[in-house]
Coordinates of C-alpha atoms and ligand atoms in Angstrom, one line a residue:
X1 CA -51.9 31.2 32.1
X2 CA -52.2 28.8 34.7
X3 CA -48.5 28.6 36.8
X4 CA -47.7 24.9 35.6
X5 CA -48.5 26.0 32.2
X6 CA -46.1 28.5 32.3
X7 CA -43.6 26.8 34.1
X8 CA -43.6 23.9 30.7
X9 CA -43.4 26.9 28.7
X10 CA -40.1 28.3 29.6
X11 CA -38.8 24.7 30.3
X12 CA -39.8 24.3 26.5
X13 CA -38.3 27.9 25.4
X14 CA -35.0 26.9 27.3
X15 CA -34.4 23.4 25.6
X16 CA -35.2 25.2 22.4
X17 CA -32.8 27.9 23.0
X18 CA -30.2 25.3 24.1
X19 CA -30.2 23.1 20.9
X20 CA -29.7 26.2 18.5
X21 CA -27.0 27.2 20.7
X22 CA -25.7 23.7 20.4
X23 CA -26.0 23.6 16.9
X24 CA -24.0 26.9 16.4
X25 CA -21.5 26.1 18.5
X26 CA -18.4 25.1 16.8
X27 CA -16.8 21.7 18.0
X28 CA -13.9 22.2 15.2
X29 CA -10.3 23.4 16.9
X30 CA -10.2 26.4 15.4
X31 CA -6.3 26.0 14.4
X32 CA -6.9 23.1 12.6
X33 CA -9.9 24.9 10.7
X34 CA -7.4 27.2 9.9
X35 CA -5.0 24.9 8.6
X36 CA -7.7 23.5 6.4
X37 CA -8.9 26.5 5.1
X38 CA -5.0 27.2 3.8
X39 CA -5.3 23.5 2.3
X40 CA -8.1 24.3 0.3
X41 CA -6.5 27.7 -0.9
X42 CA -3.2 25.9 -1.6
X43 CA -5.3 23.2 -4.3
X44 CA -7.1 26.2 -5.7
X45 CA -10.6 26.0 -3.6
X46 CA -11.3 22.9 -6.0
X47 CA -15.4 21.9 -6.1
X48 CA -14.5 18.6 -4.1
X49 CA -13.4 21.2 -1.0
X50 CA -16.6 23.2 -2.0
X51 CA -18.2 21.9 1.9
X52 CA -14.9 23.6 3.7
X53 CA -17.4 27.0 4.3
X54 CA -15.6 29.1 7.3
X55 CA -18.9 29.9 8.6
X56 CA -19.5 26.4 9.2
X57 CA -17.8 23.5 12.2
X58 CA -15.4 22.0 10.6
X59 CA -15.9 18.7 12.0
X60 CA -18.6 18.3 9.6
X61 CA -17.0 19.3 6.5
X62 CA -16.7 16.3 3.6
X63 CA -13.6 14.3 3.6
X64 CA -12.4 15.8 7.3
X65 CA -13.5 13.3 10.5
X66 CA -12.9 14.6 13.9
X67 CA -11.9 13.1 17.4
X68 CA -15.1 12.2 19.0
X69 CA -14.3 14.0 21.7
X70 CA -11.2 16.1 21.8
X71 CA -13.1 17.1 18.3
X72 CA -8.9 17.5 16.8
X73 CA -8.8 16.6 13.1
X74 CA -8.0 13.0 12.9
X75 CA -9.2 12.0 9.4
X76 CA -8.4 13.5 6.0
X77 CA -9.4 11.6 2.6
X78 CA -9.3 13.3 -0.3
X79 CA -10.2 10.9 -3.0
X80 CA -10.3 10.9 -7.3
X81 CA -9.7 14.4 -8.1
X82 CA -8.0 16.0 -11.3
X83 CA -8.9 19.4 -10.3
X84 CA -6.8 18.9 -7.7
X85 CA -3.4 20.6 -8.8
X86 CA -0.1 21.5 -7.3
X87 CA 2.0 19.7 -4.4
X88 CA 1.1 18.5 -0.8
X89 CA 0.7 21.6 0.7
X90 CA 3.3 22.2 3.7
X91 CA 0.4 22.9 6.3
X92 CA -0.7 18.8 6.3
X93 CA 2.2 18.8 8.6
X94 CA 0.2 21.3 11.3
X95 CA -2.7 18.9 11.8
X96 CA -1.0 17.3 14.7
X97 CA -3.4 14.8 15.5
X98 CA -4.0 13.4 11.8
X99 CA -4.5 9.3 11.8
X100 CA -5.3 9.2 8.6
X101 CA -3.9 10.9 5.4
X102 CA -4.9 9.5 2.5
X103 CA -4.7 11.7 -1.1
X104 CA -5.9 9.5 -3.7
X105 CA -6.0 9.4 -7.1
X106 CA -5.4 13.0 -7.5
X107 CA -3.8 12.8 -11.0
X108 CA -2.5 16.4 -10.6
X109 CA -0.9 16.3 -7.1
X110 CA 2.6 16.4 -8.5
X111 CA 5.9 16.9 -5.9
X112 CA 7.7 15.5 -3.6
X113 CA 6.6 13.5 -0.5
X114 CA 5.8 17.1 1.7
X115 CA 8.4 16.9 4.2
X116 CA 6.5 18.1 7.3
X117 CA 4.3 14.8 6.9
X118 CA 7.4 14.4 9.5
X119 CA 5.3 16.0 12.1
X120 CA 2.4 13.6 12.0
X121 CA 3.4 11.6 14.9
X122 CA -0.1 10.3 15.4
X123 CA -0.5 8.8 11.9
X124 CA -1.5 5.4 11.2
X125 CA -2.4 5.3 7.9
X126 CA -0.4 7.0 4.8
X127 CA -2.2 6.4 1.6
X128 CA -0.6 8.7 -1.2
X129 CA -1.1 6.2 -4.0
X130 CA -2.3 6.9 -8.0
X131 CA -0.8 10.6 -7.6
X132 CA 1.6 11.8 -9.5
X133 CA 4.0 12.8 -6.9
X134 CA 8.6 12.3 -7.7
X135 CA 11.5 12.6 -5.9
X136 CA 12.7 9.8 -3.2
X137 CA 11.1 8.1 -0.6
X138 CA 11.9 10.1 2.9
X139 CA 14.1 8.2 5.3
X140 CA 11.5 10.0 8.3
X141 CA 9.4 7.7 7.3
X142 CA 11.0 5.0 9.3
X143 CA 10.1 7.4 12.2
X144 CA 6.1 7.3 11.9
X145 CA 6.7 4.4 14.3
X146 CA 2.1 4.0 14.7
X147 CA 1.8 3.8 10.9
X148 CA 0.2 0.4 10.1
X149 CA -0.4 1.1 6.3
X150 CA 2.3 2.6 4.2
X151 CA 0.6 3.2 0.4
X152 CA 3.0 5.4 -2.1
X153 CA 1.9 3.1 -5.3
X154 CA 1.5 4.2 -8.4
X155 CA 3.8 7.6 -8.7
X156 CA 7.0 8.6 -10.4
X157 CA 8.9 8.1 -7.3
X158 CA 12.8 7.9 -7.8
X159 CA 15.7 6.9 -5.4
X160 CA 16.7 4.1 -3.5
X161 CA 14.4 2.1 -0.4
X162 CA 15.1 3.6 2.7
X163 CA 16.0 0.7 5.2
X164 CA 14.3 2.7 7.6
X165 CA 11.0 1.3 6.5
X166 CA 12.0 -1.7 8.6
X167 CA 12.0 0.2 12.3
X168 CA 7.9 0.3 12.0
X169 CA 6.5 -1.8 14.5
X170 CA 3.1 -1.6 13.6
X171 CA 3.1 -1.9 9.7
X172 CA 1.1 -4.1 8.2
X173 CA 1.1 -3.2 4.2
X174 CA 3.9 -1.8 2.9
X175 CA 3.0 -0.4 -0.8
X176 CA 5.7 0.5 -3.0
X177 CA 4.7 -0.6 -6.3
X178 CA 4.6 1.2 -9.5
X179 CA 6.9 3.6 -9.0
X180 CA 10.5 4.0 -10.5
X181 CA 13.0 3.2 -7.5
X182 CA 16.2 1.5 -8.3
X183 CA 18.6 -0.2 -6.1
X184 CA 18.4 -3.2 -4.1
X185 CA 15.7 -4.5 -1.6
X186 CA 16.8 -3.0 1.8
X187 CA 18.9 -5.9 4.0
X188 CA 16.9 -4.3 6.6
X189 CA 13.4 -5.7 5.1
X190 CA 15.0 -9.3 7.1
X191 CA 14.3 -7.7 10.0
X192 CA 11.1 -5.8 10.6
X193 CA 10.6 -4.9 14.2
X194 CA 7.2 -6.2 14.5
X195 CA 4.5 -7.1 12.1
X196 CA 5.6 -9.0 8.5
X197 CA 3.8 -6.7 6.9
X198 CA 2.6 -7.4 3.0
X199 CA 5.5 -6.8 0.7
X200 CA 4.5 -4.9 -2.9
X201 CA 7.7 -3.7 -4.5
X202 CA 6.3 -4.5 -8.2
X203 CA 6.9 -2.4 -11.2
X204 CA 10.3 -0.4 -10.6
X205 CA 13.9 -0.7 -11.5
X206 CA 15.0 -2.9 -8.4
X207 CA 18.1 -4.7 -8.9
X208 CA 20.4 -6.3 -7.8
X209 CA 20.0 -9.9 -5.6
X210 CA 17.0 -10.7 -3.0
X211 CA 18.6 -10.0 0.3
X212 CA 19.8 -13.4 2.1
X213 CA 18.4 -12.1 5.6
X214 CA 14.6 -12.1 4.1
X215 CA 14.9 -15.7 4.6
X216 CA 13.9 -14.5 8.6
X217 CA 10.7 -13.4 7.1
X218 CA 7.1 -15.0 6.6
X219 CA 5.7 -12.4 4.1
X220 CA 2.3 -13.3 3.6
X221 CA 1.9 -11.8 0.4
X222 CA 5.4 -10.9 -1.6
X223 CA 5.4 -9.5 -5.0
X224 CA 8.8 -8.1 -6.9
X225 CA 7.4 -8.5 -10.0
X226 CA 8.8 -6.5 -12.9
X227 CA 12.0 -5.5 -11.2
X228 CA 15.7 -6.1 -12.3
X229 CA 15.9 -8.8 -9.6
X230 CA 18.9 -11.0 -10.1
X231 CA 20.1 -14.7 -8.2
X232 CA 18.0 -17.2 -6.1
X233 CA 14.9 -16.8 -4.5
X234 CA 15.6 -19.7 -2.2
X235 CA 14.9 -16.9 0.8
X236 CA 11.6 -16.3 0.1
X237 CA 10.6 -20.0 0.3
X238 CA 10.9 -23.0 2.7
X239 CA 8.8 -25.8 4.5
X240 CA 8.3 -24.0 7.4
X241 CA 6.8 -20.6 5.9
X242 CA 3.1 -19.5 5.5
X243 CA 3.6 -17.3 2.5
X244 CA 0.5 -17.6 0.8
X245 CA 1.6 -14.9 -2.6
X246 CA 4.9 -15.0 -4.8
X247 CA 4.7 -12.9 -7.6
X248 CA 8.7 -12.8 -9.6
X249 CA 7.5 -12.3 -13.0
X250 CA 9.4 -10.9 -15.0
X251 CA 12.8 -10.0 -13.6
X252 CA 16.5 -12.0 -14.2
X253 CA 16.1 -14.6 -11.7
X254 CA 18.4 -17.4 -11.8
X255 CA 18.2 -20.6 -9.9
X256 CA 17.5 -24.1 -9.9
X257 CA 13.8 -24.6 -9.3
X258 CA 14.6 -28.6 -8.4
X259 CA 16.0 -27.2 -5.4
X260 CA 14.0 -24.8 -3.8
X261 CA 11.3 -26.4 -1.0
X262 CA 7.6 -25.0 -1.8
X263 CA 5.4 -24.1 1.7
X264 CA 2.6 -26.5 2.0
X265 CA 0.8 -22.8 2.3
X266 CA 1.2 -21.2 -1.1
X267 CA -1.7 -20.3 -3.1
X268 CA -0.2 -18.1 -5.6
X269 CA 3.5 -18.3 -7.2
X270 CA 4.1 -16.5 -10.4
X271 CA 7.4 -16.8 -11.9
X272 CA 6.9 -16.1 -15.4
X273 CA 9.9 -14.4 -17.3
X274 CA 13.1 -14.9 -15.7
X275 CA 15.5 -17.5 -16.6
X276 CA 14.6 -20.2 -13.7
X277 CA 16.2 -23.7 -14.8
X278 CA 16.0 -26.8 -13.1
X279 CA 13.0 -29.2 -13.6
X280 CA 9.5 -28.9 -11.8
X281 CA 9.8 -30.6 -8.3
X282 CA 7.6 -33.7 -7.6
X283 CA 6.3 -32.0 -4.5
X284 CA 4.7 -29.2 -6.5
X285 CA 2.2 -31.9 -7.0
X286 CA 1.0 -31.9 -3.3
X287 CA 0.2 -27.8 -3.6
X288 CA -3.6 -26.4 -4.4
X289 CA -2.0 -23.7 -5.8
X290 CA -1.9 -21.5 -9.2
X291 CA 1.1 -21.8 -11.0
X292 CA 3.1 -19.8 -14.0
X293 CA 6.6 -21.0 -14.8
X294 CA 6.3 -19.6 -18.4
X295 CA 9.4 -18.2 -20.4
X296 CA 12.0 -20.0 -18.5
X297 CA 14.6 -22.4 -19.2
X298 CA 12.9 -25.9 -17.5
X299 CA 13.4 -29.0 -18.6
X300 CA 12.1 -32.6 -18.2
X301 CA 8.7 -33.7 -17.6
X302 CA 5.7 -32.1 -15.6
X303 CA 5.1 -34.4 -12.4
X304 CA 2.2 -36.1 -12.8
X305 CA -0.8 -35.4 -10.1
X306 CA -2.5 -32.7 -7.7
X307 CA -3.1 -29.6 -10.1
X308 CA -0.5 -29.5 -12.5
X309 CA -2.7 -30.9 -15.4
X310 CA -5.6 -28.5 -14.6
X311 CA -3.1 -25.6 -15.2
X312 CA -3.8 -23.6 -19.3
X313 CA -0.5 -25.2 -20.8
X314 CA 0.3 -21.1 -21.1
X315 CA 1.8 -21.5 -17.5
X316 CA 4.4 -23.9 -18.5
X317 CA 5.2 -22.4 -22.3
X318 CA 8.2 -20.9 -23.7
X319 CA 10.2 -23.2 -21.5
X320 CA 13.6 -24.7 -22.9
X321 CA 12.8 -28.6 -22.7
X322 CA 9.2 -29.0 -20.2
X323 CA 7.4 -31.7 -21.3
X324 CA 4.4 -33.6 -20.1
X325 CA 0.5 -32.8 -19.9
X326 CA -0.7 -30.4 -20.5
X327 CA 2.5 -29.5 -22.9
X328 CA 3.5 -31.8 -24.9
X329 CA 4.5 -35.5 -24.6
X330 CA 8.5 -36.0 -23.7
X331 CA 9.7 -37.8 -26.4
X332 CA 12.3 -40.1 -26.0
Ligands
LIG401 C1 -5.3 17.8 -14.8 O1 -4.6 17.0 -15.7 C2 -5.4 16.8 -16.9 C3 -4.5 15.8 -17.8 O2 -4.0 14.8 -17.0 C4 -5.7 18.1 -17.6 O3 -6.5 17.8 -18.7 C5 -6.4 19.0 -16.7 O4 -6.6 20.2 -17.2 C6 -5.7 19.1 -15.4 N1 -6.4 19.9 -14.4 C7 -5.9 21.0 -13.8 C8 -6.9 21.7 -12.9 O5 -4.8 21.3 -13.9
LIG402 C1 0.3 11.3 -14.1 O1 0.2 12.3 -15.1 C2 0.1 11.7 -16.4 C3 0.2 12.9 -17.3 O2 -0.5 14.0 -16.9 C4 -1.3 11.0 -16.5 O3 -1.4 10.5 -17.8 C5 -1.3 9.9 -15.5 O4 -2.5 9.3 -15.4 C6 -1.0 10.4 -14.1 N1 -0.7 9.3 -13.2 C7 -1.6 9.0 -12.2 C8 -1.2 7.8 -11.4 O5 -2.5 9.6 -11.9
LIG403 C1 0.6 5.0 18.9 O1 -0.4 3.9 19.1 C2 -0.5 3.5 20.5 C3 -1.5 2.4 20.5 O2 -2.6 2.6 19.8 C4 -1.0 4.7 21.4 O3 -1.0 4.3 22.7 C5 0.0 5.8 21.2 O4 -0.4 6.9 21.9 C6 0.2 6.2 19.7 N1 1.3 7.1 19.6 C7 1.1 8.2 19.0 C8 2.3 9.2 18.9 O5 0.0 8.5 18.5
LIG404 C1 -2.6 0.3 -1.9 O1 -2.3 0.4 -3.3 C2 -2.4 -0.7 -4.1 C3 -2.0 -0.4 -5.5 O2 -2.7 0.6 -6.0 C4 -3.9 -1.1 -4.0 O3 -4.1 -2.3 -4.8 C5 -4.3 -1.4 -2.6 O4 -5.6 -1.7 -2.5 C6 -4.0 -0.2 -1.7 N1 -4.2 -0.6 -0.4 C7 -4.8 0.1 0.5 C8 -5.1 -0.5 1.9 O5 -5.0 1.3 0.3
LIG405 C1 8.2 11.3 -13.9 O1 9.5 11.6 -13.6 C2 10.3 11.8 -14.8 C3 11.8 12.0 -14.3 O2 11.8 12.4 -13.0 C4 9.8 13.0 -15.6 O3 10.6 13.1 -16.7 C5 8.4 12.7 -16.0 O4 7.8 13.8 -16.7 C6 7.5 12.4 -14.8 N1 6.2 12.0 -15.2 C7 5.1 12.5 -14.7 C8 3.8 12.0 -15.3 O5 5.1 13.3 -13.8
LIG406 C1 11.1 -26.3 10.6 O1 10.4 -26.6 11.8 C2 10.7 -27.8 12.4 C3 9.8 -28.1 13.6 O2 9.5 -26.9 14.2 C4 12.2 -27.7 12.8 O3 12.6 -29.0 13.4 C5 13.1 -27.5 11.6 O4 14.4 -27.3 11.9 C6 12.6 -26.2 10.8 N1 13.3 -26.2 9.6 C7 13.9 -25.0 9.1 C8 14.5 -25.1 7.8 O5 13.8 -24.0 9.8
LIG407 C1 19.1 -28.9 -10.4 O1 19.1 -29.5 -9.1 C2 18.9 -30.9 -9.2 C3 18.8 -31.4 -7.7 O2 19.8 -30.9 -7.0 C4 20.0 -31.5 -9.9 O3 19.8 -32.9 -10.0 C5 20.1 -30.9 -11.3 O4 21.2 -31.4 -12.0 C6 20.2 -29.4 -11.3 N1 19.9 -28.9 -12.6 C7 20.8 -28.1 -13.2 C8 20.4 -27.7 -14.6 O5 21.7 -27.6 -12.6
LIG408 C1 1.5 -17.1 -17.7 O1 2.3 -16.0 -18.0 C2 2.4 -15.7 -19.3 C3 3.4 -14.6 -19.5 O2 3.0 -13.4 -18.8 C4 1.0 -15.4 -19.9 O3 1.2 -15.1 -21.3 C5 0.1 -16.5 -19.6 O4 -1.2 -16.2 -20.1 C6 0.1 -16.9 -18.2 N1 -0.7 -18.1 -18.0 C7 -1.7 -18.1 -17.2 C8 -2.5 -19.4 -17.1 O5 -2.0 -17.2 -16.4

């Protein structure tokens, strides 16, 4: 072989060598494969978890995503599952770099909110919702001061709102909806720290009044439907807000709806079911918005102009005395 021939062929044999012992290596901390490996026992090696082999880097197992380079377990997604079965093991609370937790529509994931979710002090994201996990919502949760998305929806959660909630800077959905807490909204939620984050506290047993100090608040998107909610909802409202969303349906809300000043920004407001009297205000008229004021007790006559004809005469029905297109003419 002539030298520079040889010389290519061990530069060749070298670079082949190299990239099988790159691909071997194993970029995965091995303390958080171990953690996951307990995971996986814990929900019963389900097939979902069937890509969480020992033998290979964790890094590039399904629903795990690493740190590009610190290569620390920062992403974990488990997602529509109903093998799934058990609680939240303890051990989420030893992958101490987790951003992400999100354990999804895992209709057998039954529990309480695994306390050592405490220890995540890295986590931005908490998405826990369509399980079927009970008990109360964990005060510590005020403490995850990076989360940005808070998503417990759709559980069998009991208790009271931790006022807590309010302390995270960074929160920008808060999702609390479909659960069964009872109480009343946290005074606290008047005074998030940083971002007005989007406020879903539908279907539960709230009660009690809307908190007076919300009116420091411009949710963008509010929604206490199907709650026990009691009083005004002048708080909520007001010229100067840009609250696109209100969604009161269906809870015991009592006020005068001549009174209350609509924001020029509203694109949504939903107040069917409650017991809202008053008449409709002429200024509704100057709103491109959708409206339901059914099953209330309005009177007088729909303002005439901007979008309150083009409404289905099923947002104004079951109303004590509305009249007016599209209801009705008011007679007399
Ligand atoms: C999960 O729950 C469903 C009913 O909701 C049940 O039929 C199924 O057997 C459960 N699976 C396991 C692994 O427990
Ligand atoms: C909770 O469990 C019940 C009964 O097993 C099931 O019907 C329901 O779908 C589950 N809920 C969720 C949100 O998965
Ligand atoms: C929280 O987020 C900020 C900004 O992204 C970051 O600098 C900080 O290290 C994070 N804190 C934790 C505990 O992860
Ligand atoms: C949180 O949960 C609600 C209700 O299930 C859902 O509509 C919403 O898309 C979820 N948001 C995120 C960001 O996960
Ligand atoms: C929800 O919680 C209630 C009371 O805590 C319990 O009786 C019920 O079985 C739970 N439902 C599910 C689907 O876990
Ligand atoms: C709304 O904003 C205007 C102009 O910034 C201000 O003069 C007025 O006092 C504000 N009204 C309320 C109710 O905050
Ligand atoms: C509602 O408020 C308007 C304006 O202040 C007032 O004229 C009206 O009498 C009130 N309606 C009821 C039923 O209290
Ligand atoms: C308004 O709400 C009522 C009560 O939920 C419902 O029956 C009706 O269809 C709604 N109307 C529109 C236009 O959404």
């Amino acid at each position: 072989m002539a030298p520079n021939l040889k010389l290519s062929w061990l530069l060749f044999s070298l670079i082949f060598f190299i990239s099988i012992a790159i691909s071997v290596a194993e970029l995965c901390n091995p303390a958080d494969k171990k953690v996951l490996l307990t995971i996986k026992k814990a929900f019963n090696n389900p097939y979902v978890l069937s890509s969480w082999d020992p033998k290979q880097d964790c890094c590039t197992w399904y629903s795990v995503d690493c740190h590009p380079t610190t290569h620390r377990v920062i992403s974990l997604i488990i997602l529509a599952d109903d093998k799934i079965s058990g609680q939240i093991p303890p051990d989420v609370g030893d992958l101490p770099f987790l951003q992400t937790l999100m354990l999804h529509k895992l209709p057998n994931l039954t529990g309480p909110i695994q306390p050592t979710i405490a220890n995540l002090r890295h986590l931005k994201s908490l998405d826990l919702s369509w399980n079927n996990l009970s008990g109360s919502l964990p005060s510590f949760l005020g403490s995850l001061k990076n989360l940005t998305l808070l998503n417990l929806s759709f559980n069998n959660l009991t208790g009271t709102i931790p006022s807590s909630l309010s302390q995270l800077p960074n929160l920008g959905s808060l999702h609390l909806d479909r659960n069964k807490l009872t109480g009343q909204i946290p005074d606290s939620f008047g005074y998030f720290e940083g971002e007005i984050p989007y406020l879903y506290l539908s279907h539960n047993e709230l009660s009690g009044k809307i908190p007076a100090s919300l009116s420091k608040m411009d949710f963008n998107v509010v929604s206490l439907a199907r709650n026990r909610l009691e009083g005004g909802a002048w708080m909520l409202f007001g010229a100067n807000k840009t609250t696109q969303i209100v969604d009161l349906s269906r809870n015991l809300l009592e006020f005068n709806l001549s009174e209350v000043v609509f924001p020029r920004s509203l694109t949504t407001l939903d107040l069917n079911h409650n017991k809202i009297f008053g008449s409709i205000p002429v200024a509704m008229t100057e709103l491109t918005f959708q409206l339901n004021v059914s099953y209330n007790r309005l009177c007088g006559q729909i303002p005439v102009g901007g979008r309150l004809q083009s409404f289905d005469l099923s947002s104004y029905f079951h109303n004590k005395c509305l009249c007016g297109a599209p209801l009705g003419s008011c007679k007399g």
